[in-house]
Amino acid sequence: MTVRAAVAGASGYAGGELLRLLLGHPEVEIGALTGNSNAGQRLGALQPHLLPLADRLLEPTTAEVLAGHEVVFLALPHGQSAAVAERLGPDVLVIDVGADFRLRDASDWERFYGSPHAGTWPYGLPELPGGRAALEGSKRVAVPGCYPTAVSLALFPAYAAGLAEAEAVIVAASGTSGAGKAPKPHLLGSEVMGSMSPYGVGGGHRHTPEMIQNLSAVAGERVSVSFTPTLAPMPRGILATCSAKAGPGVTAESVRAAYEKAFADEPFVHLLPEGQWPATASVYGSNAVQVQVAYDAAAGRIIAISALDNLTKGTAGGAVQSMNLALGLDETTGLTTIGVAP
Amino acid sequence: MTVRAAVAGASGYAGGELLRLLLGHPEVEIGALTGNSNAGQRLGALQPHLLPLADRLLEPTTAEVLAGHEVVFLALPHGQSAAVAERLGPDVLVIDVGADFRLRDASDWERFYGSPHAGTWPYGLPELPGGRAALEGSKRVAVPGCYPTAVSLALFPAYAAGLAEAEAVIVAASGTSGAGKAPKPHLLGSEVMGSMSPYGVGGGHRHTPEMIQNLSAVAGERVSVSFTPTLAPMPRGILATCSAKAGPGVTAESVRAAYEKAFADEPFVHLLPEGQWPATASVYGSNAVQVQVAYDAAAGRIIAISALDNLTKGTAGGAVQSMNLALGLDETTGLTTIGVAP
Amino acid sequence: MTVRAAVAGASGYAGGELLRLLLGHPEVEIGALTGNSNAGQRLGALQPHLLPLADRLLEPTTAEVLAGHEVVFLALPHGQSAAVAERLGPDVLVIDVGADFRLRDASDWERFYGSPHAGTWPYGLPELPGGRAALEGSKRVAVPGCYPTAVSLALFPAYAAGLAEAEAVIVAASGTSGAGKAPKPHLLGSEVMGSMSPYGVGGGHRHTPEMIQNLSAVAGERVSVSFTPTLAPMPRGILATCSAKAGPGVTAESVRAAYEKAFADEPFVHLLPEGQWPATASVYGSNAVQVQVAYDAAAGRIIAISALDNLTKGTAGGAVQSMNLALGLDETTGLTTIGVAP
Amino acid sequence: MTVRAAVAGASGYAGGELLRLLLGHPEVEIGALTGNSNAGQRLGALQPHLLPLADRLLEPTTAEVLAGHEVVFLALPHGQSAAVAERLGPDVLVIDVGADFRLRDASDWERFYGSPHAGTWPYGLPELPGGRAALEGSKRVAVPGCYPTAVSLALFPAYAAGLAEAEAVIVAASGTSGAGKAPKPHLLGSEVMGSMSPYGVGGGHRHTPEMIQNLSAVAGERVSVSFTPTLAPMPRGILATCSAKAGPGVTAESVRAAYEKAFADEPFVHLLPEGQWPATASVYGSNAVQVQVAYDAAAGRIIAISALDNLTKGTAGGAVQSMNLALGLDETTGLTTIGVAP
């Protein structure tokens, strides 16, 4: 099987990472590449690391350009995917890397994004309970946010096993590519190198309702989430430090067992041996997630920590993994668990 | 008044930062500089940024070398300060930058450090309630740990005002200088650049009992602390993200008011205007602490975040601030609130 | 003596560094702060590291606002200084941190900047032969470019002593703050972290004629300069690696002697002991320059390397040093040779 | 064809990168992994990014362990390869990633390495004139040094076309992984982040004679090399800025034409379009080399700049490329020209 795939939004960081992965995917032929403000430019000027595509030209993001592909990836600013998707036809596999179709609750969407809700598509996190079944054969996929991927994978085993109380506290550090390629003063290298700083504190980050949605579904009750994202001086990577109060009777052994069970057969999520902790460098450019968990008996809390590459497993790698499932391919096709380190 | 000050452990990061600050202190003359493995070497080879001291030679750390100074700073590996201090006489101001005299509870010390407890000295965090009185005129000072400084300043106003429940959850990112100058593989530039990773997870970090001690004293009840430190790809800086459940009746206004009151007259702790968040780059090389606080109504938690320079306010600047109080000088002498940025 | 100083362009990196230094200058009172697009904003929102000025408001850059100060620093985009300067009166000390008045040759200016030449002011590099005399009592100062400062200090002793042929080859690495605070895609943290890249290759960089001007004046003949600047993943610092063919009879000893003589009495330029090499980290935030020189007998070249902080000695520190000379103050007033490291 | 390959020195940076590439090589099965001080440890503890090999144990580096493989990679400290290689038999393809067999001149070796010369093996830089022929079918390969790879590729077209005088001036910036994994104080993250510094100035770097050997062979006369390496604050990457005086009659067009001709058919060396410059980020983790060249008419010099990943094309990727040629495989098997960026 070879499918032709188009990438809308090929000049951004998510689009670039999609192309990096698709270039190595044995069943994909890369079709149209689009960008709006950059239409007409050589990709080599915008994504100089994608040498085999250096002479390809960006086209405008229109339904005509995107037509005739079996798969279309949408890496567009939020709010723009629905209009494109509805013109692509029900037989095209449309994978939205943006936020538009992630949330089930329209009021959550409207509160956090301030626009009408476009709908809900099957959610591209196969590792969640029931996650694979929702994706197999689907023609629409909503790729999760990078933070929700890291947080949901770190915490769901505790909730699935009934070990944690329904109040999660999360502090995550992200590399700057998570903030995109649009130039803003606070994202300048001069500003971010040597600095850690938080943003969206106090519940305001748009990824919060998505985390609540995922964890609540597993827990069978509403899980509240206190989420603080921070910007770290590195280009890629998310380290999510997540904790919740342990329920009665929890022990270090029961916590370990729950995580071993949850990830035993997962190709991309790797529960580290006891005593070893995740590092974002270890998953640089890979689709792997490193997870470790501890039970702090003195504080009565379960602490689960995950590391992933926000552009790979957190965005484009997750998108390709879901594509594989939707197309009936082996889930790991074209993806690696090997990081580029040091 | 001019005092002569010796620095034991002048070749390390804490010692270097002490010298950087003392060189700019109008009432201090720098006396003996000692180091054990580096005795006999030029300081210029070990601390090339301290140009005015480049030709000074390191002497061995002995009581004879340290005698004859009004002030002695001890920047030694933990467990070594007591033996030196007891030979210095009761009239010498001895300021221990290490951990030996911070904890009040001997069993805490023994559990976390594995050696007999040396005692408890006045604690060098003037901003805590009663903090200044304990230091004025004292001849012994235990300089707080860098993480406990950041965490205690972020959270004590909430506890002092009775706004927070007695279970604190803390995730802090530290620059690599906090891990010291002894070369270890995981601290190589190749390993840390581009990477975030946690360590001492689950209650094992030695700074945890110090945080519990400080917060409990303010709260009037035992505060449990879940503390996760992480290593960030930057040389300096701590960003501490601290939270606790809000008690009944707490509002955003009551939280803000408590923090405004706590820091209204503090020369070094700066509560940022609403909407602005701390960044470690803003306090690079300065003794200032940036604090911000939010009330997350949906999650029912108070989130307080502080940024400081782990070597300045978190170590050497805090030491000089305490020295000033102990000597009866203006507390801010020789210290700055101006960071080196970008 | 206390002078009132205004800073035009206070929201940029050069302006911020000027304020950082002036805040610590015992003879300066900070007057008006101006900015065009940012007029009306709190300085604390734009320069959060300058805590003592956080509540100051930016005013527009007009002659009326700048009037009534003994000293006016102009940190404006090139081409804008002349119009402001001519309205300030001949008794005001005007220090242009921009490029407008650095070059003596009008055709050089026009070729590299594409606009009419505004004139030539006394050049603010006191360490050059005759440099101090030109500045003492002057009412106008053109602050050198950051690269020309680093390169001229590294190479002039070789030319002054007649040791080097008149063809210099220079490769310099600069931190990103040298490119300013205007957000551009290639200056994003995501792009610069982990990357080295050249720019302005082949003689196109605007600092090239300034280097030629300085070195030729010392050499007494025209010195050609091949200059390649590179962008390094750090916020501050310039490392300039400069070389030239050695003339006949040159030895390692004659080279060393020339450099020792050139810098023997300089307060800010430090010739390192043999075997030790400059590092930009050692001069972070300081006005010091570290220089080292080698004679490569096999290649027949003199290699001179300098490290400085592009914002301090390379811009704002150089400006303050010149101000001191122009006002008749001790040249080192308000400046430090102590770096912030690690 | 499937060959079994052993890696001696699997715990270091070169060994880790070899394994990263060999894991993706379709014709290689990974056999024994050895390390001396780390023998007996899990690879997952030493190279946590190589997830598929996490449970493999390191064995001691002995001829017995390395026997029975068609290919053996030696990533050992210099001076140790000969003793191992001579016990491996003439039919085993032995690829030395170290320096032992690179130099043809025994006196060069002895002067720079201080030990007896082990010999000279076919040199693994296929892009040099005659380079491929020397490797095809060979059973021994000396992998070039990372700097000589970058420099030789940047400059040889100018010498092959007779455009440049025989005196090259080179300044190169390298990421810290080039200095290896042995912990030393000056390689700590705290020291290297935010800093650029030179080392081995004045002709002392061991890669200098290798550059002279390569360029002289192409030029047909002895080329002198002035080489200054600098340490840059990034984990990977080399940016080599190389220049030489242009010979008589050289023009921008003749320079461009020489480079276009040299690299027209090269799979890994990419001459960038005019106006675009190399960046190490663009080749992160890839085997590609970006090259650009300019003719500075005013200075009369040709400036050629290359960017590569010191661990990939500069070490392990170059080794795999040579292995492919030696085994008769397509030269690009298992290698990519796609970088991981941003």
mmCIF file of N, CA, C and O in Angstrom, chain C residues 148-191:
data_model
loop_
_atom_site.group_PDB
_atom_site.id
_atom_site.type_symbol
_atom_site.label_atom_id
_atom_site.label_comp_id
_atom_site.label_asym_id
_atom_site.label_seq_id
_atom_site.Cartn_x
_atom_site.Cartn_y
_atom_site.Cartn_z
ATOM 1 N N PRO C 148 33.916 45.453 16.104
ATOM 2 C CA PRO C 148 35.154 46.226 15.991
ATOM 3 C C PRO C 148 35.877 46.401 17.318
ATOM 4 O O PRO C 148 37.112 46.446 17.355
ATOM 5 N N THR C 149 35.123 46.509 18.420
ATOM 6 C CA THR C 149 35.800 46.587 19.718
ATOM 7 C C THR C 149 36.599 45.322 19.970
ATOM 8 O O THR C 149 37.793 45.366 20.317
ATOM 9 N N ALA C 150 35.958 44.175 19.797
ATOM 10 C CA ALA C 150 36.641 42.905 20.068
ATOM 11 C C ALA C 150 37.838 42.705 19.148
ATOM 12 O O ALA C 150 38.921 42.291 19.581
ATOM 13 N N VAL C 151 37.666 43.010 17.881
ATOM 14 C CA VAL C 151 38.711 42.752 16.892
ATOM 15 C C VAL C 151 39.860 43.746 17.025
ATOM 16 O O VAL C 151 41.039 43.373 16.980
ATOM 17 N N SER C 152 39.527 45.013 17.212
ATOM 18 C CA SER C 152 40.584 46.025 17.295
ATOM 19 C C SER C 152 41.462 45.789 18.513
ATOM 20 O O SER C 152 42.693 45.913 18.441
ATOM 21 N N LEU C 153 40.838 45.421 19.645
ATOM 22 C CA LEU C 153 41.637 45.173 20.837
ATOM 23 C C LEU C 153 42.504 43.925 20.674
ATOM 24 O O LEU C 153 43.629 43.865 21.190
ATOM 25 N N ALA C 154 41.997 42.946 19.951
ATOM 26 C CA ALA C 154 42.796 41.726 19.774
ATOM 27 C C ALA C 154 43.994 41.960 18.866
ATOM 28 O O ALA C 154 45.071 41.391 19.084
ATOM 29 N N LEU C 155 43.845 42.776 17.858
ATOM 30 C CA LEU C 155 44.873 42.846 16.820
ATOM 31 C C LEU C 155 45.773 44.084 16.864
ATOM 32 O O LEU C 155 46.876 44.060 16.307
ATOM 33 N N PHE C 156 45.294 45.179 17.480
ATOM 34 C CA PHE C 156 46.104 46.392 17.306
ATOM 35 C C PHE C 156 47.528 46.266 17.854
ATOM 36 O O PHE C 156 48.465 46.841 17.264
ATOM 37 N N PRO C 157 47.738 45.508 18.943
ATOM 38 C CA PRO C 157 49.133 45.449 19.404
ATOM 39 C C PRO C 157 50.074 44.853 18.365
ATOM 40 O O PRO C 157 51.232 45.281 18.256
ATOM 41 N N ALA C 158 49.589 43.884 17.615
ATOM 42 C CA ALA C 158 50.457 43.283 16.588
ATOM 43 C C ALA C 158 50.797 44.313 15.518
ATOM 44 O O ALA C 158 51.944 44.371 15.039
ATOM 45 N N TYR C 159 49.822 45.137 15.146
ATOM 46 C CA TYR C 159 50.091 46.156 14.124
ATOM 47 C C TYR C 159 50.905 47.322 14.702
ATOM 48 O O TYR C 159 51.783 47.879 14.029
ATOM 49 N N ALA C 160 50.628 47.681 15.926
ATOM 50 C CA ALA C 160 51.384 48.765 16.537
ATOM 51 C C ALA C 160 52.864 48.417 16.634
ATOM 52 O O ALA C 160 53.734 49.290 16.512
ATOM 53 N N ALA C 161 53.147 47.147 16.846
ATOM 54 C CA ALA C 161 54.540 46.718 16.977
ATOM 55 C C ALA C 161 55.152 46.312 15.643
ATOM 56 O O ALA C 161 56.297 45.864 15.597
ATOM 57 N N GLY C 162 54.367 46.429 14.567
ATOM 58 C CA GLY C 162 54.904 46.104 13.256
ATOM 59 C C GLY C 162 55.185 44.627 13.049
ATOM 60 O O GLY C 162 56.062 44.255 12.268
ATOM 61 N N LEU C 163 54.409 43.780 13.710
ATOM 62 C CA LEU C 163 54.690 42.344 13.642
ATOM 63 C C LEU C 163 53.874 41.607 12.589
ATOM 64 O O LEU C 163 54.200 40.482 12.230
ATOM 65 N N ALA C 164 52.799 42.232 12.116
ATOM 66 C CA ALA C 164 51.851 41.482 11.291
ATOM 67 C C ALA C 164 51.702 42.096 9.916
ATOM 68 O O ALA C 164 51.781 43.313 9.744
ATOM 69 N N GLU C 165 51.468 41.248 8.929
ATOM 70 C CA GLU C 165 51.194 41.733 7.583
ATOM 71 C C GLU C 165 49.782 42.313 7.513
ATOM 72 O O GLU C 165 48.926 42.022 8.349
ATOM 73 N N ALA C 166 49.558 43.104 6.487
ATOM 74 C CA ALA C 166 48.359 43.948 6.466
ATOM 75 C C ALA C 166 47.135 43.249 5.899
ATOM 76 O O ALA C 166 46.308 43.859 5.227
ATOM 77 N N GLU C 167 47.015 41.961 6.203
ATOM 78 C CA GLU C 167 45.821 41.221 5.783
ATOM 79 C C GLU C 167 45.330 40.414 6.970
ATOM 80 O O GLU C 167 45.951 39.415 7.340
ATOM 81 N N ALA C 168 44.254 40.854 7.551
ATOM 82 C CA ALA C 168 43.739 40.188 8.743
ATOM 83 C C ALA C 168 42.571 39.275 8.370
ATOM 84 O O ALA C 168 41.764 39.617 7.510
ATOM 85 N N VAL C 169 42.527 38.129 9.018
ATOM 86 C CA VAL C 169 41.427 37.176 8.817
ATOM 87 C C VAL C 169 40.742 36.971 10.165
ATOM 88 O O VAL C 169 41.398 36.597 11.147
ATOM 89 N N ILE C 170 39.454 37.229 10.185
ATOM 90 C CA ILE C 170 38.731 37.264 11.448
ATOM 91 C C ILE C 170 37.461 36.428 11.353
ATOM 92 O O ILE C 170 36.680 36.582 10.413
ATOM 93 N N VAL C 171 37.280 35.563 12.337
ATOM 94 C CA VAL C 171 36.014 34.842 12.491
ATOM 95 C C VAL C 171 35.545 35.091 13.907
ATOM 96 O O VAL C 171 36.292 34.852 14.863
ATOM 97 N N ALA C 172 34.346 35.603 14.052
ATOM 98 C CA ALA C 172 33.867 35.942 15.386
ATOM 99 C C ALA C 172 32.517 35.302 15.629
ATOM 100 O O ALA C 172 31.691 35.193 14.727
ATOM 101 N N ALA C 173 32.318 34.871 16.871
ATOM 102 C CA ALA C 173 31.021 34.328 17.285
ATOM 103 C C ALA C 173 30.361 35.309 18.227
ATOM 104 O O ALA C 173 31.005 35.809 19.147
ATOM 105 N N SER C 174 29.098 35.573 17.992
ATOM 106 C CA SER C 174 28.383 36.522 18.851
ATOM 107 C C SER C 174 27.135 35.895 19.436
ATOM 108 O O SER C 174 26.437 35.127 18.777
ATOM 109 N N GLY C 175 26.850 36.255 20.656
ATOM 110 C CA GLY C 175 25.566 35.933 21.244
ATOM 111 C C GLY C 175 24.440 36.653 20.521
ATOM 112 O O GLY C 175 24.650 37.647 19.817
ATOM 113 N N THR C 176 23.217 36.180 20.729
ATOM 114 C CA THR C 176 22.086 36.653 19.939
ATOM 115 C C THR C 176 21.641 38.060 20.296
ATOM 116 O O THR C 176 20.983 38.707 19.483
ATOM 117 N N SER C 177 21.997 38.564 21.471
ATOM 118 C CA SER C 177 21.548 39.922 21.807
ATOM 119 C C SER C 177 22.159 40.947 20.869
ATOM 120 O O SER C 177 21.610 42.038 20.704
ATOM 121 N N GLY C 178 23.275 40.594 20.238
ATOM 122 C CA GLY C 178 23.860 41.489 19.254
ATOM 123 C C GLY C 178 22.952 41.770 18.076
ATOM 124 O O GLY C 178 23.100 42.782 17.386
ATOM 125 N N ALA C 179 21.999 40.887 17.843
ATOM 126 C CA ALA C 179 21.060 41.072 16.737
ATOM 127 C C ALA C 179 19.832 41.858 17.131
ATOM 128 O O ALA C 179 18.943 42.090 16.308
ATOM 129 N N GLY C 180 19.772 42.286 18.381
ATOM 130 C CA GLY C 180 18.685 43.148 18.810
ATOM 131 C C GLY C 180 17.432 42.416 19.234
ATOM 132 O O GLY C 180 17.373 41.187 19.226
ATOM 133 N N LYS C 181 16.441 43.221 19.604
ATOM 134 C CA LYS C 181 15.229 42.704 20.246
ATOM 135 C C LYS C 181 14.043 42.633 19.292
ATOM 136 O O LYS C 181 12.967 42.154 19.668
ATOM 137 N N ALA C 182 14.202 43.129 18.072
ATOM 138 C CA ALA C 182 13.095 43.036 17.124
ATOM 139 C C ALA C 182 12.908 41.571 16.734
ATOM 140 O O ALA C 182 13.857 40.909 16.326
ATOM 141 N N PRO C 183 11.701 41.043 16.896
ATOM 142 C CA PRO C 183 11.514 39.606 16.665
ATOM 143 C C PRO C 183 11.579 39.237 15.184
ATOM 144 O O PRO C 183 10.860 39.800 14.369
ATOM 145 N N LYS C 184 12.483 38.318 14.868
ATOM 146 C CA LYS C 184 12.616 37.797 13.511
ATOM 147 C C LYS C 184 12.700 36.279 13.618
ATOM 148 O O LYS C 184 13.244 35.752 14.592
ATOM 149 N N PRO C 185 12.188 35.574 12.609
ATOM 150 C CA PRO C 185 12.131 34.107 12.734
ATOM 151 C C PRO C 185 13.479 33.462 13.037
ATOM 152 O O PRO C 185 13.549 32.561 13.864
ATOM 153 N N HIS C 186 14.555 33.918 12.382
ATOM 154 C CA HIS C 186 15.816 33.205 12.584
ATOM 155 C C HIS C 186 16.440 33.492 13.947
ATOM 156 O O HIS C 186 17.437 32.863 14.303
ATOM 157 N N LEU C 187 15.852 34.404 14.702
ATOM 158 C CA LEU C 187 16.367 34.705 16.033
ATOM 159 C C LEU C 187 15.546 34.052 17.146
ATOM 160 O O LEU C 187 15.840 34.229 18.335
ATOM 161 N N LEU C 188 14.524 33.311 16.770
ATOM 162 C CA LEU C 188 13.729 32.593 17.768
ATOM 163 C C LEU C 188 14.615 31.613 18.545
ATOM 164 O O LEU C 188 15.534 31.014 17.983
ATOM 165 N N GLY C 189 14.292 31.444 19.816
ATOM 166 C CA GLY C 189 15.022 30.463 20.607
ATOM 167 C C GLY C 189 15.045 29.097 19.962
ATOM 168 O O GLY C 189 16.069 28.411 19.959
ATOM 169 N N SER C 190 13.929 28.673 19.388
ATOM 170 C CA SER C 190 13.876 27.354 18.744
ATOM 171 C C SER C 190 14.915 27.235 17.634
ATOM 172 O O SER C 190 15.393 26.131 17.351
ATOM 173 N N GLU C 191 15.222 28.330 16.987
ATOM 174 C CA GLU C 191 16.158 28.294 15.868
ATOM 175 C C GLU C 191 17.614 28.401 16.328
ATOM 176 O O GLU C 191 18.497 27.783 15.734
#
